[in-house]
CSV table of C-alpha atoms and ligand atoms in Angstrom, one decimal:
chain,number,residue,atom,x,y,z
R,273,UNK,CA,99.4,-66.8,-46.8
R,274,UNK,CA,95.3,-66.4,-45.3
R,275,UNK,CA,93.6,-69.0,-47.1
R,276,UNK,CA,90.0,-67.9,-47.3
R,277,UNK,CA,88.3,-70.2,-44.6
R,278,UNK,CA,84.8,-71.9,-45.7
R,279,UNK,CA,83.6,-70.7,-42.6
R,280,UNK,CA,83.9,-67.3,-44.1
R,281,UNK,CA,80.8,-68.0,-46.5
R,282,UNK,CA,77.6,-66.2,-45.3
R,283,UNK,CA,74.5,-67.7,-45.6
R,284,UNK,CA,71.2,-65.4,-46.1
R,285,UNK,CA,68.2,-66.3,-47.1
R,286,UNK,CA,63.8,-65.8,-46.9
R,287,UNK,CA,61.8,-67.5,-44.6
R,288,UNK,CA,58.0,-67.4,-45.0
R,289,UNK,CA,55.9,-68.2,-41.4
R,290,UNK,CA,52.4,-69.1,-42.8
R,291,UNK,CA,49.2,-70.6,-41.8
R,292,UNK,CA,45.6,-69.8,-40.8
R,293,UNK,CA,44.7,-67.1,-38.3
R,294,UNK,CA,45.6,-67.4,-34.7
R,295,UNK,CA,48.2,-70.2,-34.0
R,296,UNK,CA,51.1,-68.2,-33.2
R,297,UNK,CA,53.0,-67.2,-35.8
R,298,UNK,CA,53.5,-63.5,-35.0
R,299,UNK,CA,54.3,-64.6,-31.6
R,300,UNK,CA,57.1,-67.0,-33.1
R,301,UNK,CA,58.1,-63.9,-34.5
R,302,UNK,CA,58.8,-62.2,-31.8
R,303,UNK,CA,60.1,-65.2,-29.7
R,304,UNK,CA,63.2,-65.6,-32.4
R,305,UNK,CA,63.8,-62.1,-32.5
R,306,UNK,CA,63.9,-61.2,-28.5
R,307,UNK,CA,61.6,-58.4,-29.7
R,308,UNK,CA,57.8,-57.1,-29.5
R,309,UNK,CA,58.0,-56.2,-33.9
R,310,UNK,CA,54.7,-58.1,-34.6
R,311,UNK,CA,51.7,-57.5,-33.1
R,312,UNK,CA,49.3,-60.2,-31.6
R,313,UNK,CA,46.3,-61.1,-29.7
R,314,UNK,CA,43.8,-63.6,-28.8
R,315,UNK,CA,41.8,-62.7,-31.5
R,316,UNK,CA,42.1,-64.3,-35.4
R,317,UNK,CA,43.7,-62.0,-38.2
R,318,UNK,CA,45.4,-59.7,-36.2
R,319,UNK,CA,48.5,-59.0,-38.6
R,320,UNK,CA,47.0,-57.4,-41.3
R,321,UNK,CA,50.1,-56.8,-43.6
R,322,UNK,CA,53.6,-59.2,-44.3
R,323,UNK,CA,56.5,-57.6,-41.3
R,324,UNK,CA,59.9,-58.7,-42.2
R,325,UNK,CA,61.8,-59.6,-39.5
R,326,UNK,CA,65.7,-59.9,-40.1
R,327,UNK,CA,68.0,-62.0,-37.4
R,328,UNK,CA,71.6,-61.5,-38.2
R,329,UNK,CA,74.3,-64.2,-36.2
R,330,UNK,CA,77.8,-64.8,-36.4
R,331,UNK,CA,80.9,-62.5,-36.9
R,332,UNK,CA,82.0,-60.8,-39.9
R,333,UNK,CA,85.1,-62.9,-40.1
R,334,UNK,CA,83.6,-66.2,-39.3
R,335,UNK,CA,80.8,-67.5,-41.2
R,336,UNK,CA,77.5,-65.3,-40.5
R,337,UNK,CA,73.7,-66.2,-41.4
R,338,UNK,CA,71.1,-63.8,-42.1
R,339,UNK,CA,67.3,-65.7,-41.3
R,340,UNK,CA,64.6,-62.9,-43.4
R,341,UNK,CA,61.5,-64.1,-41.6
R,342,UNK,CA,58.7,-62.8,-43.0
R,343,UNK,CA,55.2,-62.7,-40.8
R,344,UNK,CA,52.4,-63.2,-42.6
R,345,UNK,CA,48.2,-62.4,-42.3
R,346,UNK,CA,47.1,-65.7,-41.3
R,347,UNK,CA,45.7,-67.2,-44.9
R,348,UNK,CA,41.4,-67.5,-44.1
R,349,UNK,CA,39.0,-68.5,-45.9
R,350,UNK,CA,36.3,-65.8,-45.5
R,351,UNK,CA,37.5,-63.7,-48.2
R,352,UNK,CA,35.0,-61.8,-49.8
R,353,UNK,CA,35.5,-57.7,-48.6
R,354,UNK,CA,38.6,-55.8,-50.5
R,355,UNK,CA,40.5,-56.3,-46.8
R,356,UNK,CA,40.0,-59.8,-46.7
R,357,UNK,CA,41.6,-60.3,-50.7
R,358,UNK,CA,44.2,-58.0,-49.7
R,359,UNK,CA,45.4,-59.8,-46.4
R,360,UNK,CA,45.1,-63.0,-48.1
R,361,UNK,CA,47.1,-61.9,-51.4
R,362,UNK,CA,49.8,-60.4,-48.7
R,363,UNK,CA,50.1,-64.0,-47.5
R,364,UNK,CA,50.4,-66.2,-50.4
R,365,UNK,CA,52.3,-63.7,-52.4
R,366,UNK,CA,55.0,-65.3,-50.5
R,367,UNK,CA,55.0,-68.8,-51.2
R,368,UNK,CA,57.3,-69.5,-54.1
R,369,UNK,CA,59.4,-66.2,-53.4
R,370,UNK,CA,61.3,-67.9,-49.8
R,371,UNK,CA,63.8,-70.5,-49.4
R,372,UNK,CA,62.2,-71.8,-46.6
R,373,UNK,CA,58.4,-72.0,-45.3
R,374,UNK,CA,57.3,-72.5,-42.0
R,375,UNK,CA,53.8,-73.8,-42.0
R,376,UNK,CA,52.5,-73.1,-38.2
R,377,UNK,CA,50.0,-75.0,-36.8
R,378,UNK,CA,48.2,-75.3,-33.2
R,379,UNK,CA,48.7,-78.6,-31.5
R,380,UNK,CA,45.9,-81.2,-31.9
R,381,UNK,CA,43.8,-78.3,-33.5
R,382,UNK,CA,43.5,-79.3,-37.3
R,383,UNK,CA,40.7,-77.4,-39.3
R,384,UNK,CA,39.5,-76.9,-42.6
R,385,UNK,CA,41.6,-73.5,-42.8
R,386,UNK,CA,45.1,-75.7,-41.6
R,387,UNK,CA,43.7,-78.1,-44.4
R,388,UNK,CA,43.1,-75.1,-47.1
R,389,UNK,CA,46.7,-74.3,-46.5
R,390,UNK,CA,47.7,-77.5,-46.7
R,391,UNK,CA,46.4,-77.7,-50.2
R,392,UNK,CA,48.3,-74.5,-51.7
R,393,UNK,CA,51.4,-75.9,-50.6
R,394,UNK,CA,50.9,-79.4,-52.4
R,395,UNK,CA,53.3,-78.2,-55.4
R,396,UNK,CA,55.9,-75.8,-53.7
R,397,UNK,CA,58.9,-76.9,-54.4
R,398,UNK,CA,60.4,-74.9,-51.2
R,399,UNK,CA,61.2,-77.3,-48.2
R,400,UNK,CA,58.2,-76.5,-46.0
R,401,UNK,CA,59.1,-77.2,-42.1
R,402,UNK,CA,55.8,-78.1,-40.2
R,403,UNK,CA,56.0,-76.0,-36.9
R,404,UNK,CA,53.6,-77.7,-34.2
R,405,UNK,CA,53.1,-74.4,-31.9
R,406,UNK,CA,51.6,-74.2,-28.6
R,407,UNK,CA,52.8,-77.8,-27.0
R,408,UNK,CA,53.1,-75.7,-23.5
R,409,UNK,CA,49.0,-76.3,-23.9
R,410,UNK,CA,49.0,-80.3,-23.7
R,411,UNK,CA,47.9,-82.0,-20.8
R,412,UNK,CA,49.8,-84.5,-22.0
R,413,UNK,CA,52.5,-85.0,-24.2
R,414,UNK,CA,51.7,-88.5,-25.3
R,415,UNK,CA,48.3,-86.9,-27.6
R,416,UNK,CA,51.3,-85.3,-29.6
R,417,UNK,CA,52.4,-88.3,-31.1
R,418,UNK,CA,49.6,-89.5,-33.6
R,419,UNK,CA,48.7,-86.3,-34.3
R,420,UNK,CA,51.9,-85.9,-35.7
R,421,UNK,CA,52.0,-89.0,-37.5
R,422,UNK,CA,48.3,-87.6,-38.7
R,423,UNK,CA,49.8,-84.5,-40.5
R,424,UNK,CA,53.2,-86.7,-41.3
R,425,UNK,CA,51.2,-88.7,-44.0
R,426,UNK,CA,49.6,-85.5,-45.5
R,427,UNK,CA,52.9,-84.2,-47.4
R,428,UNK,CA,56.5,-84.4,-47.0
R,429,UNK,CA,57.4,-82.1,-44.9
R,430,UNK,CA,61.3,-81.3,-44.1
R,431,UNK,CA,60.8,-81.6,-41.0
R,432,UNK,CA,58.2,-81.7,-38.4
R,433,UNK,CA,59.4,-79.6,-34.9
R,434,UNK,CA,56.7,-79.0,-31.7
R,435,UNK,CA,57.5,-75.8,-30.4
R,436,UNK,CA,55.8,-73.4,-27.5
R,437,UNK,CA,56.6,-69.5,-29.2
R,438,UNK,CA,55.3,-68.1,-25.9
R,439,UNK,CA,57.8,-70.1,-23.7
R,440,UNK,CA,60.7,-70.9,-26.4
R,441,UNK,CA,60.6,-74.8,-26.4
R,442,UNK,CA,62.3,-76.0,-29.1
R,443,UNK,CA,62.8,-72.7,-31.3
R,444,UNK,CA,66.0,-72.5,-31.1
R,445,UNK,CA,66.1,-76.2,-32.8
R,446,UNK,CA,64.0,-74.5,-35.4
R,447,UNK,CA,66.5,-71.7,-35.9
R,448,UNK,CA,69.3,-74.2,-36.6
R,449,UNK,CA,66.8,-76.4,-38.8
R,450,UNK,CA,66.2,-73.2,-40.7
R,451,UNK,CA,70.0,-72.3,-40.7
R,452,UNK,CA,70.6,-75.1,-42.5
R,453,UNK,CA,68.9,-74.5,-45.7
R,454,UNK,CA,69.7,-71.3,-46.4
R,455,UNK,CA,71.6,-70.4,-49.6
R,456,UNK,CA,75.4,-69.4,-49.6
R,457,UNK,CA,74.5,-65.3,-50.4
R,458,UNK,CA,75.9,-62.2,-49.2
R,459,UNK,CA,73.9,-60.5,-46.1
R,460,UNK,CA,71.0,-58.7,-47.8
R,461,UNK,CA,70.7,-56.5,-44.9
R,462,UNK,CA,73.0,-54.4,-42.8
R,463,UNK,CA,73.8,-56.9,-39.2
R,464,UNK,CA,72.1,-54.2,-37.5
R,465,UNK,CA,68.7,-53.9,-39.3
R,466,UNK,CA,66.2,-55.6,-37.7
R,467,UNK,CA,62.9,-55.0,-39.8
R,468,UNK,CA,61.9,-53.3,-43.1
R,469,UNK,CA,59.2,-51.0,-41.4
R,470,UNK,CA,59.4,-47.7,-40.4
R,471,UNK,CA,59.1,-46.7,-37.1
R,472,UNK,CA,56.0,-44.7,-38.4
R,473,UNK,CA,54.5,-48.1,-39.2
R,474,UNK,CA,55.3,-49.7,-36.2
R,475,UNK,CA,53.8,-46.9,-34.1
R,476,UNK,CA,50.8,-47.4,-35.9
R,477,UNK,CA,50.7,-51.1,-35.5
R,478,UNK,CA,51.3,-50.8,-32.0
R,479,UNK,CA,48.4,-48.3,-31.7
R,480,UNK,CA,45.9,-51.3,-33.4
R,481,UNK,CA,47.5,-53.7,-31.2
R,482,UNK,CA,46.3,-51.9,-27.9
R,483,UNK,CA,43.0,-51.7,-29.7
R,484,UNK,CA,42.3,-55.1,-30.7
R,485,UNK,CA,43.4,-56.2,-27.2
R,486,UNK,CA,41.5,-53.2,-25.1
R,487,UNK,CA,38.5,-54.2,-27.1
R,488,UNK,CA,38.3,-57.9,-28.0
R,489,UNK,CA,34.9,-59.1,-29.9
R,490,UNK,CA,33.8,-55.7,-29.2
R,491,UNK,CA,36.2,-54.4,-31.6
R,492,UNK,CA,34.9,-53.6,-34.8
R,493,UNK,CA,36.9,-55.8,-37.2
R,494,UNK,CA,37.2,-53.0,-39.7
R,495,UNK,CA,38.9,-50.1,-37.6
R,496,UNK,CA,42.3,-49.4,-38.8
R,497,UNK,CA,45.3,-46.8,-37.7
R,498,UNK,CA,47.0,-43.8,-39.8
R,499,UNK,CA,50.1,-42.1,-38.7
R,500,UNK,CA,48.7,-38.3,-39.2
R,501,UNK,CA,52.0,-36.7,-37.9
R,502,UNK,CA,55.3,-38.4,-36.7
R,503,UNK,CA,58.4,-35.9,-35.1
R,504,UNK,CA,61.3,-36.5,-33.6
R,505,UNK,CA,62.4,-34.1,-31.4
R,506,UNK,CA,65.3,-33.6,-29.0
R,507,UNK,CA,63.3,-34.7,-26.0
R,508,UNK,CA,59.9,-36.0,-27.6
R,509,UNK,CA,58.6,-37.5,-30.0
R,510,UNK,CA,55.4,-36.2,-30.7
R,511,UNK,CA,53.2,-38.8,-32.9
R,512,UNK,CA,49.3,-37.6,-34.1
R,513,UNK,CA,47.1,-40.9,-35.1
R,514,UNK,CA,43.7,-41.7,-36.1
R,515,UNK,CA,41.5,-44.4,-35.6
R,516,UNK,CA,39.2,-45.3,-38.5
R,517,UNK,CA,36.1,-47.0,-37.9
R,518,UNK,CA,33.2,-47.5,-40.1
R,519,UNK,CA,30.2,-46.3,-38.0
R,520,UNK,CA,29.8,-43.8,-35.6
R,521,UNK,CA,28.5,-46.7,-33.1
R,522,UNK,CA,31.9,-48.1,-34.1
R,523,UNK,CA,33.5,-44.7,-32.2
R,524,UNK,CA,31.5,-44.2,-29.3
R,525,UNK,CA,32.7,-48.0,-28.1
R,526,UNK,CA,36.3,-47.1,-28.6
R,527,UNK,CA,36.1,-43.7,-27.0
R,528,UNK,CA,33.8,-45.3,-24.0
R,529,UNK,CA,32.6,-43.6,-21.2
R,530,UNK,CA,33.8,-40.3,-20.3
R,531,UNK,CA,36.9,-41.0,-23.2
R,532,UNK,CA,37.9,-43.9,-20.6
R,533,UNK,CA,38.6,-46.3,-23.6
R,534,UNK,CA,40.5,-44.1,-25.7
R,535,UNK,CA,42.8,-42.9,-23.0
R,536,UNK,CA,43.6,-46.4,-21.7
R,537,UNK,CA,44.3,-47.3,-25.3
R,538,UNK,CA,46.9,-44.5,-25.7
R,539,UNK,CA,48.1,-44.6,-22.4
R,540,UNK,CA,49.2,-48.1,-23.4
R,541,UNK,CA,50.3,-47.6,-27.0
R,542,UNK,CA,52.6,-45.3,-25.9
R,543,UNK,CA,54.2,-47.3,-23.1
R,544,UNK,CA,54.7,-49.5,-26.0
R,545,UNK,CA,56.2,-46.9,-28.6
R,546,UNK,CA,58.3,-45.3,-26.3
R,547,UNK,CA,60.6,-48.9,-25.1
R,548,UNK,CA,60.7,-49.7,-28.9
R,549,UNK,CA,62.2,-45.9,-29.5
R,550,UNK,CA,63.6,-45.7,-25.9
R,551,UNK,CA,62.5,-42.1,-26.2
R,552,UNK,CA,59.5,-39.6,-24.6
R,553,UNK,CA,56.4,-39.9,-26.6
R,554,UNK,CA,53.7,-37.7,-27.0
R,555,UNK,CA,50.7,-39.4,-28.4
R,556,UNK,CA,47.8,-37.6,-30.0
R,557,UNK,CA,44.7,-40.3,-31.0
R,558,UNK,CA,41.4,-39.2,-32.9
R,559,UNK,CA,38.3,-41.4,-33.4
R,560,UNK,CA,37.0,-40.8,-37.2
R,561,UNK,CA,34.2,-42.3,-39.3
R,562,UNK,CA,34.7,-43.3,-42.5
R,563,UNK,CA,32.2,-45.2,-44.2
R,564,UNK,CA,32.9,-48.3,-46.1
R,565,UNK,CA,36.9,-48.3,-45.8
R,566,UNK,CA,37.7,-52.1,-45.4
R,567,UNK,CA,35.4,-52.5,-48.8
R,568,UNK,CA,36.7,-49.6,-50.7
R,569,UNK,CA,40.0,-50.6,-52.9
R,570,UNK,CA,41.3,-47.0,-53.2
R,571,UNK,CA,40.5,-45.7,-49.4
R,572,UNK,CA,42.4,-48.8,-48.7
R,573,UNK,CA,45.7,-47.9,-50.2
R,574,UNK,CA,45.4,-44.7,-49.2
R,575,UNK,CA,45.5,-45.8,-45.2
R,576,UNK,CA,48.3,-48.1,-45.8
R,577,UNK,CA,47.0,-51.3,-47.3
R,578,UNK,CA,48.5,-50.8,-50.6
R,579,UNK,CA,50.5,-54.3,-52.3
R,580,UNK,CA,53.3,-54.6,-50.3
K,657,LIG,N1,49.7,-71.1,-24.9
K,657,LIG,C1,50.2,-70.6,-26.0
K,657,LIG,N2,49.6,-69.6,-26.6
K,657,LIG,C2,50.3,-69.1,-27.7
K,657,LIG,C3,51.5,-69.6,-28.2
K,657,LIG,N3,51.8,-69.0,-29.3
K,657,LIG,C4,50.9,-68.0,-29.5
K,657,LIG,N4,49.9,-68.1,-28.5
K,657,LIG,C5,48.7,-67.2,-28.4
K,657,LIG,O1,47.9,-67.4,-29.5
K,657,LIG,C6,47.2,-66.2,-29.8
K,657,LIG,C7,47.5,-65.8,-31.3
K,657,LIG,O2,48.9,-65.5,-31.4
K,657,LIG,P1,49.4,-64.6,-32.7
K,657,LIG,O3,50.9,-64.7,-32.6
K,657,LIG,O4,48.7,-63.3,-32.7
K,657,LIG,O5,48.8,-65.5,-33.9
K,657,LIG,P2,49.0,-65.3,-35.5
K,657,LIG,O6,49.1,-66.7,-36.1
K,657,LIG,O7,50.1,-64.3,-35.7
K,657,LIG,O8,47.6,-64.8,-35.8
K,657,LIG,P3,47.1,-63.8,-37.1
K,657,LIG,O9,48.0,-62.7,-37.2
K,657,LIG,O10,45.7,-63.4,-36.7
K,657,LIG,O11,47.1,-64.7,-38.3
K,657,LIG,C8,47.8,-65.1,-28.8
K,657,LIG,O12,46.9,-65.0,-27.8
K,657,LIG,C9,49.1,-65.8,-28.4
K,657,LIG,O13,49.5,-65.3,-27.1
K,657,LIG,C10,52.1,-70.7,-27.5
K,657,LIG,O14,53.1,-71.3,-27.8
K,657,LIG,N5,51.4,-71.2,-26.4
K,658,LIG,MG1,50.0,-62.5,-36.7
């Protein structure tokens, strides 16, 4: 007789990467999944809604885990415009809903937004890991030490791991760390599934990435992207976006001279969209005004930013 083997048990659970804008946690993301599903750039709150990211190991007949990571809007404290409440409800909407929380922070870079954080996590009852990101930066390892003991005195955390997301030290220690308190549960997701967005949403994320970068502090914070039409076809895939800005200076910047910024910005978006669908892309981009979107609750949830 097969005896069912304990190894058999699957283990599936939520992971929640949180903290202020900008110290990697996007780019964790993408590091534990071998895959560009989150966008990011050098400047702060660049993810604008929660991305679930799903990491499936292990065989169906031995025991297989199932890691949910969600990526979250770094939580900020400027908070006043309708987009600003939204990004930061998408972000703390989280915290009592995971079975694990990865608080990311940048090494020796404590602020009063890493301290903010710190203080909604006082009563969670989840096992927060402290992830120390961006160690590749250090001149030299030694400063590490008491700034860990610094943050070690603040809470209890699980467990406190240094990590670089952009070169991969340590995250695969993380991973295992993580592995290890996740629930006994049935996968929640098919082993193949690696995200809960449609490639429609992706495309458009993709599209906002190219901006943000292509523009930097030129970039009008509130320009956003809708998917207007997406098609798959035999050959092509034939995707029609606009851009959203507020003002028409807004447009003439991302346009530029001659349409030299627009056409560098699709150029590169599609690059993007067409190794994520390893398919031919046409891509069609338009430039529209439309005045007071990031402040306006309804025009909001009518381009995307609805409650997730
Ligand atoms: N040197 C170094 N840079 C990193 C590391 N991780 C992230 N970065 C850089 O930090 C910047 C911000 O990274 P993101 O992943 O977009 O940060 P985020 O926390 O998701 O930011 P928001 O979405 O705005 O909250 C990017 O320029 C990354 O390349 C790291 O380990 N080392
Ligand atoms: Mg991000």
């Amino acid at each position: 007789m097969i005896c069912p083997n304990e190894n058999s048990v699957s283990h599936c659970g939520y992971v929640a990467i949180i903290g202020r804008p900008n110290v990697g946690k996007s780019t964790l993301l993408n590091h534990i999944l071998d895959l560009k599903l989150s966008i990011t750039s050098r400047k702060p709150q660049t993810t604008r809604h929660q991305i679930l990211g799903v990491k499936t190991s292990g065989h169906k007949d031995s025991a297989q885990v199932q890691t949910i990571y969600v990526d979250t809007p770094g939580l900020h404290q400027r908070s006043g415009s309708a987009i600003n409440k939204y990004m930061n409800r998408a972000a703390s909407s989280m915290l009592s809903d995971v079975d694990v929380l990865l608080f990311v922070v940048q090494a020796l870079a404590w602020t009063d937004e890493d301290e903010a954080v710190l203080q909604r996590l006082q009563n969670t009852v989840v096992p927060v890991i402290l992830v120390v990101n961006k160690i590749d930066q250090l001149g030299d390892k030694q400063d590490l030490l008491p700034f860990i003991d610094k943050l070690a005195s603040k809470m209890n955390f699980h467990e406190i791991i240094p990590v670089s997301a952009v070169k991969g030290n340590n995250v695969s220690q993380l991973e295992a760390s993580v592995a290890k308190l996740l629930p006994e549960a049935p996968l929640f997701f098919p082993e193949d599934q690696i995200t809960d967005r449609s490639m429609r949403f992706l495309a458009a994320e993709i599209i906002r990435e190219k901006l943000v970068r292509e523009l930097g502090q030129e970039l009008p914070y509130t320009s956003t992207v809708d998917i207007d039409k997406y098609e798959e076809g035999p050959k092509l895939t034939r995707i029609h976006a606009t851009i959203y800005v507020e003002s028409k200076g807004q447009k003439a910047i991302i346009i530029g001279a001659k349409g030299g910024k627009l056409k560098e910005i699709a150029t590169r978006a599609r690059i993007d969209i067409e190794s994520m669908i390893n398919a031919k892309v046409y891509l069609n981009l338009w430039v529209k005004v439309r005045e007071g979107w990031s402040n306006d609750e309804k025009a909001l949830r009518s381009l995307g930013y609805g409650d997730d």
